[in-house]
XYZ file of C-alpha atoms in Angstrom:
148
model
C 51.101 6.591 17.671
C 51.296 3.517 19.862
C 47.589 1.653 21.003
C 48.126 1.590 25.096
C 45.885 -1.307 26.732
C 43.718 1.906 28.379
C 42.600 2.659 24.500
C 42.080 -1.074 23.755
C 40.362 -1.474 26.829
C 37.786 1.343 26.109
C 37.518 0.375 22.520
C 36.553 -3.018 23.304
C 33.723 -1.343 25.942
C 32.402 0.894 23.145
C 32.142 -2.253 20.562
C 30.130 -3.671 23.688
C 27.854 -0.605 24.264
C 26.720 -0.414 20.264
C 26.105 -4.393 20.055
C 23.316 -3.903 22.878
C 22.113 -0.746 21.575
C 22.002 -2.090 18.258
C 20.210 -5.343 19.873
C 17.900 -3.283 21.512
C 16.942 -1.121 18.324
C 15.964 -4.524 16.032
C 14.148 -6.054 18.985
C 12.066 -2.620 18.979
C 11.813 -2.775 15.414
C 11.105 -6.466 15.339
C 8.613 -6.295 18.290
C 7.055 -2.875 19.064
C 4.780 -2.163 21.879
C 7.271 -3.989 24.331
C 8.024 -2.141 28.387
C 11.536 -1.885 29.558
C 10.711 -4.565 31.635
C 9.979 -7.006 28.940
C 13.516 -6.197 27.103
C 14.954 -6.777 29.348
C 13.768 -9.887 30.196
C 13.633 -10.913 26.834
C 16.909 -9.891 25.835
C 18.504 -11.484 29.213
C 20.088 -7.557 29.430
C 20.529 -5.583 33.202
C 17.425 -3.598 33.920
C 19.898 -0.456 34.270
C 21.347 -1.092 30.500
C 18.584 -1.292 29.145
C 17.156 1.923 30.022
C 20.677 3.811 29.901
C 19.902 2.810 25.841
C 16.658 3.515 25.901
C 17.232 7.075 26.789
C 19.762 6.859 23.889
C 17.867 5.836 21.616
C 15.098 8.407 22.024
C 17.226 11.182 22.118
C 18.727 9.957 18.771
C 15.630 9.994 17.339
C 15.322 6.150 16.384
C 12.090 5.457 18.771
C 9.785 6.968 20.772
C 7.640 6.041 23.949
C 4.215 6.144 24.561
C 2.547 5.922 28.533
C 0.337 3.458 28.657
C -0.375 2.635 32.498
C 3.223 1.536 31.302
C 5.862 2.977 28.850
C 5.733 1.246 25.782
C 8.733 1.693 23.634
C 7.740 1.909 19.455
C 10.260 2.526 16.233
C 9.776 5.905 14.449
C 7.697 5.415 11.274
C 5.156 2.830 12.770
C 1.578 3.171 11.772
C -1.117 3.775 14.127
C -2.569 0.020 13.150
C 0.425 -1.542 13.544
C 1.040 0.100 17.065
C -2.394 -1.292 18.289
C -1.641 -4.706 16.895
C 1.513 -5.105 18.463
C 0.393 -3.344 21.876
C -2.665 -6.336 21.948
C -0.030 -9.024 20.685
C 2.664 -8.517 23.465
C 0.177 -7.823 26.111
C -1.571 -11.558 26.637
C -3.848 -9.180 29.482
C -5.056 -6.444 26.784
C -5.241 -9.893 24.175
C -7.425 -11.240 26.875
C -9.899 -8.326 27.600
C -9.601 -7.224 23.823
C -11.149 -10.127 22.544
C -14.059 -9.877 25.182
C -15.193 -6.674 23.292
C -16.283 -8.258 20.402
C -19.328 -7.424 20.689
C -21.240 -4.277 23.306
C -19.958 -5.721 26.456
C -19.994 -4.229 30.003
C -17.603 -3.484 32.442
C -18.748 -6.382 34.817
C -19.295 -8.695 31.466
C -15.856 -8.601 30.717
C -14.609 -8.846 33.992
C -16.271 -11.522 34.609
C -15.292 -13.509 31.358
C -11.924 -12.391 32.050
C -11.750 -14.061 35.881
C -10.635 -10.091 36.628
C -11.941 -7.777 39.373
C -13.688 -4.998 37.626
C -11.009 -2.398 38.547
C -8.312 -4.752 36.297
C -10.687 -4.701 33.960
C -11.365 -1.146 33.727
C -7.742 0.056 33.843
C -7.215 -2.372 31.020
C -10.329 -1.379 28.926
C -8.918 2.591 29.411
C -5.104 1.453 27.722
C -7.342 -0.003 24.868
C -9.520 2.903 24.768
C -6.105 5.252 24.298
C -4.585 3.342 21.608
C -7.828 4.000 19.708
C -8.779 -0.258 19.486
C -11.771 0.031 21.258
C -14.701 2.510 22.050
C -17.115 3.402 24.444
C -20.896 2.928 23.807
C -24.054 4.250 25.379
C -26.459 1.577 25.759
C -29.762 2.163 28.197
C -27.716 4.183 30.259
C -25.295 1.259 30.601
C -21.786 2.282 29.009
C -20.419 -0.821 26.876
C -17.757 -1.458 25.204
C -16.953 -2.621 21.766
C -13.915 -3.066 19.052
C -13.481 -0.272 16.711
């Protein structure tokens, strides 16, 4: 059976496909918590190709995505922890308004330590909230907000 340049050809465009899947999967791996926007930027990849593997990739079972104001793409197997950690690393915003929770703040604490406007910082205080980093407190009828 003779190799025509039309099976070469699409050999050569399948090798392709796999290498950015495969780049894809360890960046996920090696940096959870990241948007589709943020591989591809990072990985210098079309904004198309990226989520054409994406799609792969959770349909294959290898990762799954979470809806966080954003979709944040995660490997199977991570740990709850882990996925707040890396959620807080990648995100220099969340960092930002994470670290003003250190102790009972409010709302118009942190948005003001922040240099936010106070709808910023709620939106950001309710992605922390769902990933289970921080919690809400009741304090004098004044809701704050603390690490848990």
């Amino acid at each position: 059976m003779r190799c025509t340049n039309e099976h070469f050809i699409k050999k050569i465009k399948n090798k392709g496909v796999l290498e950015n899947q495969e780049r894809i999967l360890k960046y996920i791996q090696d940096n959870p918590g990241l948007t589709q926007a943020q591989i591809t930027y990072r990985l210098d990849i079309p904004q198309s190709t990226a989520k054409y593997h994406l799609l792969t990739l959770q349909k294959e079972g290898k990762i799954f995505s979470e809806k966080l104001f954003k979709t944040h793409y995660f490997p199977n197997g991570i740990g709850n922890e882990l996925k707040i950690e890396s959620c807080i690393k990648n995100n220099n915003n969340l960092k930002i308004v994470f670290e003003s929770c250190k102790k009972e703040t409010s709302l118009e604490e942190i948005a003001k330590s922040c240099n936010i406007s106070k709808s910023m910082a709620s939106r950001r205080l309710q992605v922390l909230e769902s990933l289970g980093a921080i919690k809400k407190v009741k304090v004098k009828k004044k809701i704050k907000f603390s690490k848990n």
